[in-house]
């Protein structure tokens, strides 16, 4: 049907009106109409657009999502999306200004833009002639993913800019996040539907943006605050960040109401303190503040490092603390029999996740905390760190206090327990103990060990309970017909699992040694042992003295290795595993002169593009180098790829040589080929 001029006018008016209400509701938090009235306006618009075929990608009616996409397209950011250096206190913030003042001469105080550091997902929005044409994630800073379909469902993000004076091409950057209320609402819904609850708002926002089906994304009330401008052409922008924020808001883009422009670093510190004091009252999660030099001219004069601007700094807040009740303490048995007290807590939302249990480490820690079951306790969690019970709440009421008592027998198998040193308690049950059996099988099958795809915790649990598997060698005798009797295991999955178990038999010596779960022998030590001794039979005969010669192996690890191979049950298990067909490529043991990197400590950081990190590490170690996880004065060189952050910064600070992946490859190839010619 052809639309009359009146209908066209009404549609245009409804679109403007709906976008205005979107902004009032989602950005300004100041709605003028009820949700029902909004829905009625939207329904009228949808009806008119359908009847007169007036669909438009910039209409508010298009925000409900569309058919799923087949996959994500990669987007290259013409101007890389940088990351931020961070500080944790006021003195370090002053030092940040000190570094700026060494680079540029400034009369008087510097003006700064202070903003909350919103805990969400960094994105880039591209507007052409005021129309949103593309949205992308930050990705690694250079290449991100096209998420336009999902971003179009976010009501506070204009599909069309309002006002005037915007550049014809404008890239706006900012943080997309899920507010606390939105998160709580989604989880209430998930509980009602008995579906999986979401861990924290940031992961939920990230997961939502990675949906191929934008109709699902439309159900999550994501929001955004813009924090900078990237690419811009065809138009002039103000010469300060503050000016840009004012313009962005005029064009209908959401900017953070908590931002402030201040005129000295001391006021920045006061801003950070103030923001911290209102942190819990904010409707969204923040993990700190961002302090930026306000003037663009000054920003250019100060310049940027490889990954971070020198004119901006993140001020990270201390870990969040909340109090909750200690409901009970259970004792968990680990792979090597260690018994650990675990606190069961009344669920509490802290540091961005809901915590309902956490380790208390050992009985010494329990004594140090001086807590009893039923007490109110303080939980602390920072970033991605494991939540921690930090203290009891003094003076809190506990009507029915119960002491936390270490078990005298293993809570799983009832075997006796022994005390090891001052703090550890260990179950003496060995493989009699179901918990130790399950844990040792889980470790054996884990990704960095034999990597048995599909052998998850639930299946291991059933295999051990049904006594189908007593130790890891039993895995290789499993048949698909047996596995099919397990819960939720079909014929196909059973066959797949049998094939995965068979495939895992071709491994490497370092992985096999790691899989055995010898105490204190982690991946790095397993690699060193394999490269040093070359074969299992040689390692089996090694003495404490010869073990101590291996880099990274001290007397305690040496002791554990010797006692593992002195145990006849272990020797029998090794023989059975080898009978099952476990094999690995031979390792030629390098002599001193064929290990030219002996004495060098190397750190790898950022993304390696041509080599996997494990391969790079293995090849460096084979050449005699020690590959360390952190940069210190004893680091010889750092090889940094894209995305390198704090380790690169530390190396620069300590004046340690830094090179890239091409140089690393060159080094490996030249040393390896010169060794071949010696052979
Ligand atoms: S500015 C060149 N401002 O923090 C500066 N970032 O650690 C680039 N973030 O990737 C970032 N709130 O995801 C800036 N007000 C804010 C921010 C903010 C959150 C995030 C952003 C960035 C990360 C850097």
Coordinates of N, CA and C and ligand atoms in Angstrom, one line a residue, residues 81-85 115-123 138 173-175 225-228 245 256 287 289-290 292 307-309 311-312 314 316, ligand 1:
X81 N 43.2 0.3 18.7 CA 42.5 0.6 20.0 C 43.5 0.3 21.1
X82 N 44.0 1.4 21.7 CA 45.0 1.2 22.7 C 44.5 0.7 24.0
X83 N 45.4 0.3 24.9 CA 45.0 -0.1 26.2 C 45.6 0.9 27.2
X84 N 45.5 0.6 28.5 CA 46.0 1.6 29.5 C 47.0 1.1 30.5
X85 N 48.0 1.9 30.8 CA 48.8 1.5 32.0 C 48.0 1.7 33.2
X115 N 37.3 9.9 34.4 CA 36.1 9.1 34.1 C 36.1 7.8 34.9
X116 N 35.0 7.2 35.2 CA 34.9 5.9 35.7 C 35.5 4.9 34.7
X117 N 36.2 3.9 35.2 CA 36.7 2.8 34.4 C 35.6 1.7 34.4
X118 N 34.8 1.7 33.4 CA 33.6 0.8 33.4 C 34.1 -0.6 33.1
X119 N 33.6 -1.6 33.8 CA 34.0 -2.9 33.6 C 33.1 -3.6 32.5
X120 N 33.5 -3.5 31.3 CA 32.6 -4.1 30.2 C 33.5 -4.5 29.1
X121 N 33.0 -4.2 27.9 CA 33.7 -4.6 26.7 C 34.0 -3.4 25.8
X122 N 35.2 -3.2 25.4 CA 35.6 -2.0 24.6 C 35.1 -2.3 23.1
X123 N 34.4 -1.2 22.6 CA 33.9 -1.3 21.2 C 34.2 -0.1 20.4
X138 N 37.0 -4.6 20.3 CA 38.4 -4.1 20.3 C 39.3 -5.3 19.8
X173 N 34.4 5.5 20.3 CA 34.8 4.3 21.1 C 34.2 4.4 22.5
X174 N 34.1 3.3 23.1 CA 33.5 3.3 24.4 C 33.4 1.9 25.0
X175 N 32.7 1.8 26.1 CA 32.6 0.5 26.8 C 31.1 0.1 26.8
X225 N 28.8 3.5 27.5 CA 29.3 4.9 27.7 C 30.5 5.1 26.7
X226 N 30.4 6.2 26.0 CA 31.5 6.5 25.0 C 32.6 7.2 25.8
X227 N 33.9 6.8 25.4 CA 35.0 7.5 26.1 C 36.0 8.1 25.1
X228 N 35.9 7.9 23.8 CA 36.8 8.6 22.9 C 36.4 8.6 21.5
X245 N 33.2 15.2 24.5 CA 32.1 14.6 25.3 C 30.8 15.4 25.2
X256 N 29.3 9.3 30.1 CA 29.2 8.9 31.5 C 28.9 10.2 32.4
X287 N 36.0 -0.8 37.8 CA 37.1 -1.3 38.5 C 38.2 -0.3 38.8
X289 N 39.3 4.3 38.0 CA 39.0 5.5 37.2 C 40.0 5.6 36.1
X290 N 39.7 6.4 35.1 CA 40.7 6.6 34.0 C 41.0 8.1 34.0
X292 N 42.8 11.2 32.1 CA 43.4 11.5 30.7 C 43.7 13.0 30.6
X307 N 51.7 0.2 23.1 CA 50.3 -0.3 23.3 C 49.5 0.7 24.1
X308 N 50.1 1.6 24.8 CA 49.4 2.5 25.7 C 49.8 4.0 25.5
X309 N 48.8 4.9 25.7 CA 49.1 6.3 25.6 C 49.9 6.7 26.8
X311 N 49.6 9.7 27.9 CA 48.8 10.8 28.5 C 47.6 10.3 29.2
X312 N 47.4 9.0 29.4 CA 46.3 8.5 30.1 C 46.8 7.4 31.1
X314 N 45.1 4.3 34.0 CA 44.0 3.7 34.8 C 44.4 3.7 36.3
X316 N 43.5 1.9 39.4 CA 42.7 0.7 39.8 C 42.3 0.7 41.2
Ligands
LIG1 S1 40.3 4.9 27.4 C1 43.6 5.3 24.8 N1 38.3 5.3 29.2 O1 39.7 0.0 29.9 C2 42.7 5.0 25.9 N2 39.0 3.0 28.7 O2 42.5 -1.0 30.3 C3 41.9 3.8 25.7 N3 37.8 1.3 29.8 O3 40.3 -1.3 26.7 C4 40.9 3.5 26.7 N4 36.4 2.7 30.9 O4 37.9 -1.3 27.6 C5 39.1 4.4 28.5 N5 36.6 5.7 30.6 C6 37.4 4.8 30.0 C7 37.2 3.4 30.2 C8 38.1 2.6 29.5 C9 36.7 1.4 30.7 C10 38.4 0.1 29.4 C11 38.6 -0.1 27.9 C12 40.1 -0.3 27.7 C13 40.5 -0.7 29.0 C14 42.0 -0.4 29.2

